mmCIF file of C-alpha atoms and ligand atoms in Angstrom:
data_model
loop_
_atom_site.group_PDB
_atom_site.id
_atom_site.type_symbol
_atom_site.label_atom_id
_atom_site.label_comp_id
_atom_site.label_asym_id
_atom_site.label_seq_id
_atom_site.Cartn_x
_atom_site.Cartn_y
_atom_site.Cartn_z
ATOM 1 C CA MET A 1 12.082 7.947 5.277
ATOM 2 C CA SER A 2 15.975 8.587 6.773
ATOM 3 C CA THR A 3 18.130 10.777 4.035
ATOM 4 C CA THR A 4 20.997 10.738 6.750
ATOM 5 C CA PRO A 5 23.951 8.437 5.460
ATOM 6 C CA ALA A 6 23.808 5.949 7.945
ATOM 7 C CA ALA A 7 27.379 5.942 10.181
ATOM 8 C CA ALA A 8 26.592 2.325 11.278
ATOM 9 C CA PRO A 9 27.633 -0.196 9.097
ATOM 10 C CA ALA A 10 24.084 -1.771 7.949
ATOM 11 C CA PRO A 11 24.619 -4.832 5.682
ATOM 12 C CA GLY A 12 22.733 -3.278 2.410
ATOM 13 C CA PRO A 13 20.767 -0.171 1.774
ATOM 14 C CA VAL A 14 17.966 1.058 3.553
ATOM 15 C CA PRO A 15 14.968 0.073 1.830
ATOM 16 C CA THR A 16 12.876 2.752 0.125
ATOM 17 C CA PRO A 17 9.232 3.701 0.136
ATOM 18 C CA LEU A 18 9.408 1.968 -4.040
ATOM 19 C CA ALA A 19 11.983 -1.006 -3.541
ATOM 20 C CA ARG A 20 9.294 -1.186 -0.281
ATOM 21 C CA ALA A 21 6.566 -1.688 -2.371
ATOM 22 C CA ALA A 22 8.227 -3.444 -4.917
ATOM 23 C CA ALA A 23 8.803 -6.283 -2.664
ATOM 24 C CA VAL A 24 4.754 -6.965 -2.110
ATOM 25 C CA PRO A 25 5.060 -10.404 -4.335
ATOM 26 C CA VAL A 26 3.042 -9.926 -7.575
ATOM 27 C CA PRO A 27 0.297 -12.731 -8.269
ATOM 28 C CA PRO A 28 1.024 -15.459 -11.200
ATOM 29 C CA ALA A 29 0.432 -13.566 -14.641
ATOM 30 C CA ASP A 30 -2.071 -16.141 -15.465
ATOM 31 C CA SER A 31 -3.865 -14.866 -12.480
ATOM 32 C CA LEU A 32 -3.902 -11.190 -13.712
ATOM 33 C CA ALA A 33 -4.340 -12.521 -17.487
ATOM 34 C CA GLY A 34 -7.443 -11.386 -19.184
ATOM 35 C CA ARG A 35 -7.937 -7.377 -17.269
ATOM 36 C CA PHE A 36 -7.088 -5.935 -20.823
ATOM 37 C CA PRO A 37 -9.165 -8.174 -23.502
ATOM 38 C CA LEU A 38 -7.910 -8.525 -26.859
ATOM 39 C CA THR A 39 -9.488 -6.713 -30.256
ATOM 40 C CA PRO A 40 -7.023 -8.774 -32.648
ATOM 41 C CA ASN A 41 -5.409 -6.147 -35.395
ATOM 42 C CA PRO A 42 -6.364 -6.898 -38.418
ATOM 43 C CA SER A 43 -3.301 -5.592 -39.743
ATOM 44 C CA ALA A 44 -0.522 -7.124 -38.258
ATOM 45 C CA ALA A 45 2.665 -7.890 -39.595
ATOM 46 C CA ASP A 46 3.230 -11.512 -41.467
ATOM 47 C CA ASP A 47 5.902 -13.192 -40.699
ATOM 48 C CA ALA A 48 8.125 -12.262 -42.597
ATOM 49 C CA ALA A 49 7.327 -8.157 -42.341
ATOM 50 C CA ARG A 50 8.136 -8.666 -38.548
ATOM 51 C CA ALA A 51 11.006 -11.002 -39.190
ATOM 52 C CA ARG A 52 12.384 -7.685 -41.282
ATOM 53 C CA ALA A 53 11.490 -5.068 -38.351
ATOM 54 C CA LEU A 54 13.103 -7.592 -35.947
ATOM 55 C CA ARG A 55 16.540 -7.773 -38.730
ATOM 56 C CA ASP A 56 18.366 -4.933 -37.708
ATOM 57 C CA LEU A 57 16.978 -2.745 -33.577
ATOM 58 C CA HIS A 58 18.182 0.057 -32.491
ATOM 59 C CA PHE A 59 16.101 2.223 -29.867
ATOM 60 C CA GLY A 60 12.391 2.967 -29.710
ATOM 61 C CA SER A 61 11.593 3.392 -33.781
ATOM 62 C CA VAL A 62 9.516 -0.197 -34.620
ATOM 63 C CA PHE A 63 6.101 -0.964 -32.286
ATOM 64 C CA THR A 64 3.953 -4.040 -32.330
ATOM 65 C CA ASP A 65 1.074 -4.761 -33.572
ATOM 66 C CA HIS A 66 -1.190 -3.812 -30.735
ATOM 67 C CA MET A 67 -1.271 -1.789 -27.354
ATOM 68 C CA ALA A 68 -2.897 -1.499 -24.166
ATOM 69 C CA HIS A 69 -5.551 0.957 -23.154
ATOM 70 C CA ALA A 70 -7.638 1.938 -20.390
ATOM 71 C CA ARG A 71 -9.903 5.192 -19.489
ATOM 72 C CA TRP A 72 -10.296 7.257 -16.883
ATOM 73 C CA THR A 73 -13.205 10.110 -16.122
ATOM 74 C CA ARG A 74 -13.677 11.970 -12.629
ATOM 75 C CA ASP A 75 -17.197 10.087 -12.877
ATOM 76 C CA GLY A 76 -17.183 6.502 -13.991
ATOM 77 C CA GLY A 77 -13.127 5.854 -12.692
ATOM 78 C CA TRP A 78 -11.128 3.632 -14.574
ATOM 79 C CA GLY A 79 -13.126 1.146 -17.473
ATOM 80 C CA GLU A 80 -12.931 -0.041 -21.265
ATOM 81 C CA HIS A 81 -9.333 -1.650 -20.372
ATOM 82 C CA GLY A 82 -8.117 -3.514 -23.638
ATOM 83 C CA ILE A 83 -5.557 -5.090 -25.865
ATOM 84 C CA ILE A 84 -6.175 -2.634 -29.490
ATOM 85 C CA PRO A 85 -4.474 -2.538 -33.091
ATOM 86 C CA PHE A 86 -1.418 -0.313 -33.011
ATOM 87 C CA GLY A 87 -2.170 2.631 -34.187
ATOM 88 C CA ASN A 88 -2.694 6.791 -34.388
ATOM 89 C CA LEU A 89 -4.790 8.461 -31.429
ATOM 90 C CA SER A 90 -7.812 10.807 -32.239
ATOM 91 C CA LEU A 91 -7.421 12.952 -29.837
ATOM 92 C CA SER A 92 -9.418 17.034 -29.492
ATOM 93 C CA PRO A 93 -6.738 19.818 -30.271
ATOM 94 C CA ALA A 94 -7.795 21.372 -27.284
ATOM 95 C CA ALA A 95 -6.701 18.099 -25.214
ATOM 96 C CA ALA A 96 -5.644 19.762 -22.244
ATOM 97 C CA VAL A 97 -2.347 17.208 -22.079
ATOM 98 C CA LEU A 98 -1.238 19.147 -25.529
ATOM 99 C CA HIS A 99 -1.872 22.152 -23.387
ATOM 100 C CA TYR A 100 -0.102 22.009 -20.212
ATOM 101 C CA GLY A 101 1.694 19.286 -19.906
ATOM 102 C CA GLN A 102 -0.122 16.699 -17.542
ATOM 103 C CA GLU A 103 1.874 13.300 -18.499
ATOM 104 C CA ILE A 104 3.564 10.850 -17.245
ATOM 105 C CA PHE A 105 5.299 7.519 -18.542
ATOM 106 C CA GLU A 106 7.453 4.447 -17.051
ATOM 107 C CA GLY A 107 9.643 2.912 -19.025
ATOM 108 C CA ILE A 108 10.716 -1.331 -18.330
ATOM 109 C CA LYS A 109 11.519 -4.277 -20.268
ATOM 110 C CA ALA A 110 10.573 -7.918 -21.659
ATOM 111 C CA TYR A 111 13.429 -10.632 -22.169
ATOM 112 C CA ARG A 112 13.534 -13.611 -23.828
ATOM 113 C CA HIS A 113 15.024 -16.265 -21.624
ATOM 114 C CA ASP A 114 16.610 -19.264 -23.403
ATOM 115 C CA ASP A 115 14.153 -21.281 -22.585
ATOM 116 C CA GLY A 116 11.730 -19.136 -24.237
ATOM 117 C CA GLY A 117 9.625 -17.741 -21.816
ATOM 118 C CA VAL A 118 8.941 -13.869 -21.589
ATOM 119 C CA TRP A 119 10.246 -12.095 -18.461
ATOM 120 C CA THR A 120 9.781 -8.697 -16.905
ATOM 121 C CA PHE A 121 12.086 -7.550 -13.989
ATOM 122 C CA ARG A 122 10.459 -5.631 -10.934
ATOM 123 C CA PRO A 123 7.416 -4.195 -12.184
ATOM 124 C CA ARG A 124 5.726 -3.425 -8.882
ATOM 125 C CA TYR A 125 8.362 -0.605 -8.515
ATOM 126 C CA ASN A 126 7.342 1.170 -12.238
ATOM 127 C CA ALA A 127 3.591 0.201 -11.329
ATOM 128 C CA ALA A 128 4.075 2.332 -7.813
ATOM 129 C CA ARG A 129 6.868 4.418 -9.166
ATOM 130 C CA LEU A 130 3.874 5.252 -11.789
ATOM 131 C CA ALA A 131 1.246 6.057 -9.274
ATOM 132 C CA ALA A 132 4.163 7.972 -7.173
ATOM 133 C CA SER A 133 4.095 10.255 -10.795
ATOM 134 C CA ALA A 134 0.384 10.501 -11.641
ATOM 135 C CA ARG A 135 -0.005 11.277 -7.245
ATOM 136 C CA ARG A 136 2.700 14.709 -8.151
ATOM 137 C CA LEU A 137 1.325 15.493 -11.503
ATOM 138 C CA ALA A 138 -2.301 15.135 -10.323
ATOM 139 C CA LEU A 139 -3.617 12.030 -12.685
ATOM 140 C CA PRO A 140 -5.680 9.140 -11.106
ATOM 141 C CA GLU A 141 -3.690 5.999 -9.858
ATOM 142 C CA LEU A 142 -4.023 3.032 -11.803
ATOM 143 C CA PRO A 143 -4.111 -0.341 -9.757
ATOM 144 C CA GLU A 144 -0.500 -1.786 -9.182
ATOM 145 C CA GLU A 145 -1.704 -4.806 -10.140
ATOM 146 C CA ASP A 146 -3.667 -3.319 -13.406
ATOM 147 C CA PHE A 147 -0.319 -1.319 -14.204
ATOM 148 C CA ILE A 148 0.874 -5.120 -14.619
ATOM 149 C CA ALA A 149 -1.936 -6.892 -15.926
ATOM 150 C CA SER A 150 -1.687 -4.436 -19.265
ATOM 151 C CA LEU A 151 1.801 -5.715 -19.360
ATOM 152 C CA VAL A 152 1.154 -9.409 -19.386
ATOM 153 C CA ASP A 153 -1.999 -8.891 -21.538
ATOM 154 C CA LEU A 154 0.385 -6.369 -24.142
ATOM 155 C CA VAL A 155 3.603 -9.366 -24.190
ATOM 156 C CA ARG A 156 1.069 -12.132 -24.394
ATOM 157 C CA ALA A 157 -0.909 -10.457 -27.702
ATOM 158 C CA ASP A 158 2.606 -9.324 -29.005
ATOM 159 C CA GLU A 159 5.087 -12.407 -28.071
ATOM 160 C CA ALA A 160 6.043 -12.974 -31.312
ATOM 161 C CA TRP A 161 8.221 -9.886 -30.901
ATOM 162 C CA VAL A 162 10.289 -9.818 -28.358
ATOM 163 C CA PRO A 163 13.622 -10.405 -29.813
ATOM 164 C CA ASP A 164 16.385 -13.300 -28.933
ATOM 165 C CA GLY A 165 19.354 -11.751 -30.159
ATOM 166 C CA GLU A 166 22.609 -10.889 -27.463
ATOM 167 C CA GLY A 167 21.313 -7.675 -25.448
ATOM 168 C CA GLN A 168 18.012 -7.775 -26.969
ATOM 169 C CA SER A 169 14.520 -6.838 -25.461
ATOM 170 C CA LEU A 170 10.829 -5.493 -25.757
ATOM 171 C CA TYR A 171 11.309 -2.516 -24.589
ATOM 172 C CA LEU A 172 7.474 -1.586 -22.887
ATOM 173 C CA ARG A 173 6.288 2.826 -22.685
ATOM 174 C CA PRO A 174 3.109 3.051 -20.233
ATOM 175 C CA TYR A 175 2.153 6.046 -20.025
ATOM 176 C CA ALA A 176 -1.183 8.645 -19.185
ATOM 177 C CA PHE A 177 -2.157 11.617 -19.850
ATOM 178 C CA ALA A 178 -5.078 14.710 -19.922
ATOM 179 C CA SER A 179 -7.233 13.878 -22.406
ATOM 180 C CA GLU A 180 -10.178 16.017 -21.646
ATOM 181 C CA ALA A 181 -10.700 18.762 -24.416
ATOM 182 C CA PHE A 182 -10.939 22.000 -21.883
ATOM 183 C CA LEU A 183 -8.417 25.139 -21.970
ATOM 184 C CA GLY A 184 -9.490 25.689 -18.409
ATOM 185 C CA VAL A 185 -6.399 24.589 -16.169
ATOM 186 C CA HIS A 186 -7.682 21.949 -14.054
ATOM 187 C CA ALA A 187 -6.593 18.738 -13.412
ATOM 188 C CA ALA A 188 -7.512 16.976 -16.179
ATOM 189 C CA ASP A 189 -11.794 14.922 -15.705
ATOM 190 C CA ALA A 190 -10.727 12.669 -18.547
ATOM 191 C CA VAL A 191 -7.284 10.766 -18.703
ATOM 192 C CA GLU A 192 -6.121 8.050 -21.185
ATOM 193 C CA TYR A 193 -3.494 5.136 -20.332
ATOM 194 C CA TYR A 194 -1.804 3.562 -23.041
ATOM 195 C CA VAL A 195 1.402 0.829 -23.183
ATOM 196 C CA ILE A 196 3.233 0.787 -26.314
ATOM 197 C CA ALA A 197 5.862 -2.333 -27.215
ATOM 198 C CA SER A 198 8.988 -1.508 -28.980
ATOM 199 C CA PRO A 199 11.594 -4.188 -29.738
ATOM 200 C CA CYS A 200 15.085 -2.845 -29.713
ATOM 201 C CA GLY A 201 18.498 -3.901 -29.887
ATOM 202 C CA ALA A 202 21.512 -4.191 -27.637
ATOM 203 C CA TYR A 203 22.277 -0.189 -26.451
ATOM 204 C CA PHE A 204 26.057 -1.809 -26.998
ATOM 205 C CA PRO A 205 25.947 -3.561 -29.536
ATOM 206 C CA HIS A 206 29.960 -4.574 -29.633
ATOM 207 C CA GLY A 207 30.701 -3.808 -25.700
ATOM 208 C CA LEU A 208 30.191 -0.676 -23.219
ATOM 209 C CA GLN A 209 31.223 2.235 -24.490
ATOM 210 C CA PRO A 210 32.339 5.031 -22.377
ATOM 211 C CA ILE A 211 30.016 8.429 -23.027
ATOM 212 C CA SER A 212 31.391 11.736 -22.540
ATOM 213 C CA ILE A 213 29.554 14.428 -20.381
ATOM 214 C CA TRP A 214 28.651 17.848 -20.464
ATOM 215 C CA VAL A 215 28.009 19.223 -17.534
ATOM 216 C CA THR A 216 25.730 22.273 -16.983
ATOM 217 C CA ARG A 217 26.110 25.507 -14.895
ATOM 218 C CA GLU A 218 23.187 27.069 -16.826
ATOM 219 C CA TYR A 219 20.550 24.990 -16.239
ATOM 220 C CA HIS A 220 18.944 22.949 -14.196
ATOM 221 C CA ARG A 221 16.521 19.589 -14.184
ATOM 222 C CA ALA A 222 14.204 20.079 -11.383
ATOM 223 C CA GLY A 223 13.830 22.760 -8.161
ATOM 224 C CA ARG A 224 13.034 21.932 -4.795
ATOM 225 C CA GLY A 225 9.520 20.826 -5.010
ATOM 226 C CA GLY A 226 9.123 20.439 -8.069
ATOM 227 C CA THR A 227 8.746 17.234 -10.579
ATOM 228 C CA GLY A 228 12.081 16.162 -10.721
ATOM 229 C CA ALA A 229 11.414 12.880 -8.541
ATOM 230 C CA ALA A 230 8.582 12.464 -11.056
ATOM 231 C CA LYS A 231 8.936 10.471 -14.436
ATOM 232 C CA THR A 232 7.317 13.100 -16.332
ATOM 233 C CA GLY A 233 7.687 14.691 -19.817
ATOM 234 C CA GLY A 234 8.138 17.784 -18.972
ATOM 235 C CA ASN A 235 11.289 17.475 -17.064
ATOM 236 C CA TYR A 236 12.662 15.940 -20.320
ATOM 237 C CA ALA A 237 11.027 19.113 -22.464
ATOM 238 C CA SER A 238 12.909 20.813 -20.619
ATOM 239 C CA SER A 239 16.359 19.311 -20.780
ATOM 240 C CA LEU A 240 16.174 19.041 -24.815
ATOM 241 C CA LEU A 241 18.409 22.855 -24.902
ATOM 242 C CA PRO A 242 20.659 21.682 -22.346
ATOM 243 C CA GLN A 243 21.002 18.800 -24.863
ATOM 244 C CA GLN A 244 21.422 20.961 -27.443
ATOM 245 C CA GLU A 245 24.278 22.923 -25.651
ATOM 246 C CA ALA A 246 26.232 19.663 -24.684
ATOM 247 C CA ALA A 247 26.146 18.197 -28.404
ATOM 248 C CA ALA A 248 27.197 21.899 -30.032
ATOM 249 C CA GLN A 249 30.493 21.250 -26.333
ATOM 250 C CA GLY A 250 31.322 17.833 -28.202
ATOM 251 C CA CYS A 251 29.256 15.757 -25.678
ATOM 252 C CA ASP A 252 26.540 12.830 -25.467
ATOM 253 C CA GLN A 253 25.185 13.662 -23.004
ATOM 254 C CA VAL A 254 23.988 16.630 -20.232
ATOM 255 C CA CYS A 255 24.417 15.847 -16.405
ATOM 256 C CA PHE A 256 22.950 18.094 -14.262
ATOM 257 C CA LEU A 257 23.863 19.790 -10.934
ATOM 258 C CA ASP A 258 21.440 21.006 -7.808
ATOM 259 C CA ASP A 259 19.865 24.253 -8.430
ATOM 260 C CA VAL A 260 19.887 25.210 -4.915
ATOM 261 C CA THR A 261 23.544 24.888 -3.751
ATOM 262 C CA GLN A 262 25.148 24.317 -8.136
ATOM 263 C CA ALA A 263 27.440 22.557 -6.722
ATOM 264 C CA ASN A 264 26.209 18.835 -6.446
ATOM 265 C CA LEU A 265 26.042 16.470 -9.017
ATOM 266 C CA GLU A 266 21.998 15.201 -9.647
ATOM 267 C CA GLU A 267 21.366 13.576 -12.258
ATOM 268 C CA LEU A 268 21.594 13.353 -16.759
ATOM 269 C CA GLY A 269 18.759 13.670 -18.255
ATOM 270 C CA GLY A 270 17.146 10.306 -17.933
ATOM 271 C CA MET A 271 19.904 8.613 -15.901
ATOM 272 C CA ASN A 272 21.554 8.110 -12.570
ATOM 273 C CA ILE A 273 24.784 8.347 -12.365
ATOM 274 C CA MET A 274 27.612 6.305 -9.653
ATOM 275 C CA VAL A 275 31.256 7.057 -8.846
ATOM 276 C CA VAL A 276 33.385 3.993 -8.138
ATOM 277 C CA ASN A 277 35.859 4.532 -5.943
ATOM 278 C CA ALA A 278 39.194 3.605 -5.682
ATOM 279 C CA ASP A 279 39.013 1.838 -2.137
ATOM 280 C CA GLY A 280 36.442 -0.659 -3.725
ATOM 281 C CA THR A 281 33.126 1.978 -2.484
ATOM 282 C CA VAL A 282 30.673 3.684 -4.507
ATOM 283 C CA ARG A 283 28.830 6.516 -4.015
ATOM 284 C CA THR A 284 25.574 7.927 -6.049
ATOM 285 C CA PRO A 285 24.105 11.178 -4.909
ATOM 286 C CA ARG A 286 21.507 10.845 -2.759
ATOM 287 C CA LEU A 287 17.605 11.051 -3.357
ATOM 288 C CA THR A 288 16.974 14.557 -2.262
ATOM 289 C CA GLY A 289 13.078 15.741 -3.955
ATOM 290 C CA THR A 290 14.676 16.400 -7.450
ATOM 291 C CA ILE A 291 16.055 12.921 -8.594
ATOM 292 C CA LEU A 292 14.562 10.331 -9.818
ATOM 293 C CA GLU A 293 14.752 7.061 -8.274
ATOM 294 C CA GLY A 294 15.619 4.147 -10.919
ATOM 295 C CA SER A 295 14.288 0.790 -10.582
ATOM 296 C CA THR A 296 18.495 -0.118 -12.108
ATOM 297 C CA ARG A 297 19.374 2.722 -9.388
ATOM 298 C CA SER A 298 17.951 0.920 -6.930
ATOM 299 C CA ALA A 299 18.906 -2.835 -7.860
ATOM 300 C CA ILE A 300 22.505 -1.817 -8.531
ATOM 301 C CA ILE A 301 22.792 -0.331 -5.073
ATOM 302 C CA THR A 302 21.096 -3.734 -4.138
ATOM 303 C CA LEU A 303 23.879 -5.962 -5.526
ATOM 304 C CA LEU A 304 27.142 -4.344 -5.303
ATOM 305 C CA ALA A 305 25.627 -4.349 -1.260
ATOM 306 C CA ASP A 306 25.191 -8.581 -2.113
ATOM 307 C CA ALA A 307 29.317 -8.037 -3.508
ATOM 308 C CA GLY A 308 30.223 -6.955 -0.127
ATOM 309 C CA ARG A 309 30.994 -3.607 -1.296
ATOM 310 C CA GLU A 310 29.641 0.107 0.926
ATOM 311 C CA VAL A 311 27.691 2.096 -1.014
ATOM 312 C CA VAL A 312 26.479 5.013 0.194
ATOM 313 C CA GLU A 313 23.695 7.635 -0.944
ATOM 314 C CA ASP A 314 25.496 10.932 -0.241
ATOM 315 C CA THR A 315 26.018 14.472 -1.400
ATOM 316 C CA ILE A 316 28.668 14.506 -4.514
ATOM 317 C CA SER A 317 30.163 17.759 -5.126
ATOM 318 C CA LEU A 318 31.683 18.165 -8.799
ATOM 319 C CA GLU A 319 34.442 19.992 -6.932
ATOM 320 C CA GLY A 320 34.825 17.158 -4.947
ATOM 321 C CA LEU A 321 35.106 14.733 -7.674
ATOM 322 C CA LEU A 322 36.957 15.784 -10.550
ATOM 323 C CA SER A 323 39.940 16.599 -7.712
ATOM 324 C CA ASP A 324 39.274 12.896 -6.627
ATOM 325 C CA ILE A 325 39.522 12.363 -10.450
ATOM 326 C CA ALA A 326 42.815 14.134 -11.081
ATOM 327 C CA SER A 327 44.006 12.061 -7.345
ATOM 328 C CA GLY A 328 42.729 8.115 -8.278
ATOM 329 C CA ALA A 329 40.632 7.948 -5.568
ATOM 330 C CA VAL A 330 38.015 7.984 -7.940
ATOM 331 C CA THR A 331 38.545 5.267 -10.386
ATOM 332 C CA GLU A 332 35.294 4.692 -12.514
ATOM 333 C CA VAL A 333 31.927 7.189 -13.425
ATOM 334 C CA PHE A 334 28.798 5.456 -14.946
ATOM 335 C CA ALA A 335 24.981 6.238 -15.186
ATOM 336 C CA CYS A 336 22.745 3.332 -14.920
ATOM 337 C CA GLY A 337 19.086 3.197 -16.311
ATOM 338 C CA THR A 338 16.556 0.857 -17.985
ATOM 339 C CA ALA A 339 16.907 2.262 -21.680
ATOM 340 C CA ALA A 340 20.912 1.668 -21.581
ATOM 341 C CA VAL A 341 21.314 -0.576 -18.525
ATOM 342 C CA VAL A 342 24.828 0.774 -17.843
ATOM 343 C CA VAL A 343 27.014 3.553 -19.210
ATOM 344 C CA PRO A 344 30.452 4.486 -18.296
ATOM 345 C CA LEU A 345 31.102 7.847 -18.714
ATOM 346 C CA GLY A 346 34.596 8.158 -19.851
ATOM 347 C CA ARG A 347 34.922 11.932 -20.064
ATOM 348 C CA LEU A 348 33.595 14.949 -17.998
ATOM 349 C CA LYS A 349 33.350 18.364 -19.580
ATOM 350 C CA GLY A 350 32.146 21.918 -18.107
ATOM 351 C CA GLU A 351 33.114 24.795 -18.237
ATOM 352 C CA GLY A 352 36.790 25.788 -17.186
ATOM 353 C CA PHE A 353 37.617 21.847 -16.910
ATOM 354 C CA ASP A 354 38.049 18.674 -19.340
ATOM 355 C CA VAL A 355 38.617 15.220 -17.832
ATOM 356 C CA SER A 356 39.176 11.818 -18.638
ATOM 357 C CA ILE A 357 37.855 8.653 -16.489
ATOM 358 C CA ASP A 358 39.867 5.165 -17.692
ATOM 359 C CA GLY A 359 38.325 2.462 -15.022
ATOM 360 C CA ARG A 360 36.034 0.335 -16.023
ATOM 361 C CA GLU A 361 36.383 -2.686 -13.784
ATOM 362 C CA VAL A 362 33.197 -2.241 -11.883
ATOM 363 C CA THR A 363 31.044 -0.571 -14.088
ATOM 364 C CA ARG A 364 31.649 -4.290 -16.546
ATOM 365 C CA HIS A 365 30.530 -6.211 -13.429
ATOM 366 C CA ILE A 366 27.064 -4.654 -12.159
ATOM 367 C CA HIS A 367 26.613 -4.634 -15.888
ATOM 368 C CA ASP A 368 27.493 -8.119 -16.530
ATOM 369 C CA ARG A 369 25.627 -8.953 -12.990
ATOM 370 C CA LEU A 370 22.680 -7.255 -13.668
ATOM 371 C CA THR A 371 22.001 -8.300 -17.832
ATOM 372 C CA SER A 372 22.469 -11.870 -16.922
ATOM 373 C CA ILE A 373 19.612 -11.452 -13.685
ATOM 374 C CA GLN A 374 17.549 -10.424 -16.751
ATOM 375 C CA TYR A 375 18.383 -12.570 -19.146
ATOM 376 C CA GLY A 376 18.100 -15.715 -17.060
ATOM 377 C CA ARG A 377 21.310 -16.178 -16.993
ATOM 378 C CA ALA A 378 21.714 -16.548 -13.503
ATOM 379 C CA GLU A 379 20.111 -17.018 -10.072
ATOM 380 C CA ASP A 380 17.500 -14.573 -9.047
ATOM 381 C CA PRO A 381 18.552 -14.111 -5.332
ATOM 382 C CA HIS A 382 15.779 -11.079 -4.851
ATOM 383 C CA GLY A 383 12.737 -12.437 -6.711
ATOM 384 C CA TRP A 384 13.339 -9.574 -9.026
ATOM 385 C CA MET A 385 12.178 -11.366 -12.362
ATOM 386 C CA TYR A 386 8.482 -11.845 -13.106
ATOM 387 C CA ARG A 387 7.567 -14.097 -15.814
ATOM 388 C CA LEU A 388 4.855 -12.549 -18.598
ATOM 389 C CA VAL A 389 4.166 -15.447 -20.254
HETATM 390 C C1 PLP B 401 13.627 6.529 -15.970
HETATM 391 C C2 PLP B 401 14.664 7.914 -15.530
HETATM 392 C C3 PLP B 401 15.665 7.172 -15.134
HETATM 393 C C4 PLP B 401 16.303 5.399 -14.587
HETATM 394 O O1 PLP B 401 15.290 4.749 -14.100
HETATM 395 P P1 PLP B 401 15.179 3.496 -14.196
HETATM 396 O O2 PLP B 401 13.986 2.757 -13.695
HETATM 397 O O3 PLP B 401 16.429 2.593 -14.025
HETATM 398 O O4 PLP B 401 14.559 3.547 -15.473
HETATM 399 C C5 PLP B 401 17.051 8.029 -14.180
HETATM 400 N N1 PLP B 401 16.409 9.382 -14.515
HETATM 401 C C6 PLP B 401 15.616 9.751 -15.219
HETATM 402 C C7 PLP B 401 15.278 11.606 -15.102
HETATM 403 C C8 PLP B 401 14.666 9.393 -15.682
HETATM 404 O O5 PLP B 401 13.404 9.779 -15.933
#
């Protein structure tokens, strides 16, 4: 894997291992369906209750009638796949995840297209990333096609929950954790995998709204050799205190610097960042092992390159960025991730600085470009969309 920013004018980005994994074709949903057999929820919401639940959608507080589940044991491997009624878990108070945090997760959406079909975006990317996170957290890898089958079977069971309003989607949250009841510290011998689904509204119902960012110097999200490149709950746990500090500073989100030089931008607590230069080129922090490799980041790099823009994965120092904003060499900064898609960063604040950034043109363009592919309103030149139903 090459990490030096190539000087050669290569047409488009060099695919990372995750992007290469994501490019392997996925068998059609009909041939994966049924790997997670359905046990219907006897108290599923009726049409009226579901319509009520879908009326005023926010993020992550309403859940569908079912969930996917699979259990793994060291002796038996993955067994007991199923789609089961959504409900509380029964877990030993000694379950290892509650003590040592051995957990990983994913986030991916299902989109209702105008023809009524339900599609998802690059599911093999998330499947491969869950497997990569599993390796780092010493959890078992779920086979990629079982991961995708769990999405197919869950969304087919709960299809009526996929909303069709502007910017709405069904957010899917796959996760796996150590369920073994044992207080000794070891990689657990029993692991549960679940997928829950939550209909969610447009992140910005009234058009893109800029958010403000507190750049923390006191805390880091990740350290060299740590778990920053894995999607694991612990990274989020450690970001909550700095997030409170950001709120106390009047900011919406926190941005982290790298822990070695303490000078270079990494990412927000749950979104990658991109910097648009006045000359039209775009930069994003290089994947150093402490940054989570976002599916949205990857897609945006490709779409910008498609549009003829030079995209550089680079070291971006805070000091350099502040002086580029002051000089006008940087015109836009935005964050990206599955939940929010694209978010303009309108203000950067930290000890000794407080600057605003007004440009939105590239941010808006890339938001519209990506969402029109996801909602089936534009051609999908890279074959990213996958039909679930
Ligand atoms: C999930 C996540 C992202 C965004 O990844 P997407 O695949 O684009 O949703 C970025 N940073 C962190 C820390 C994350 O956990």
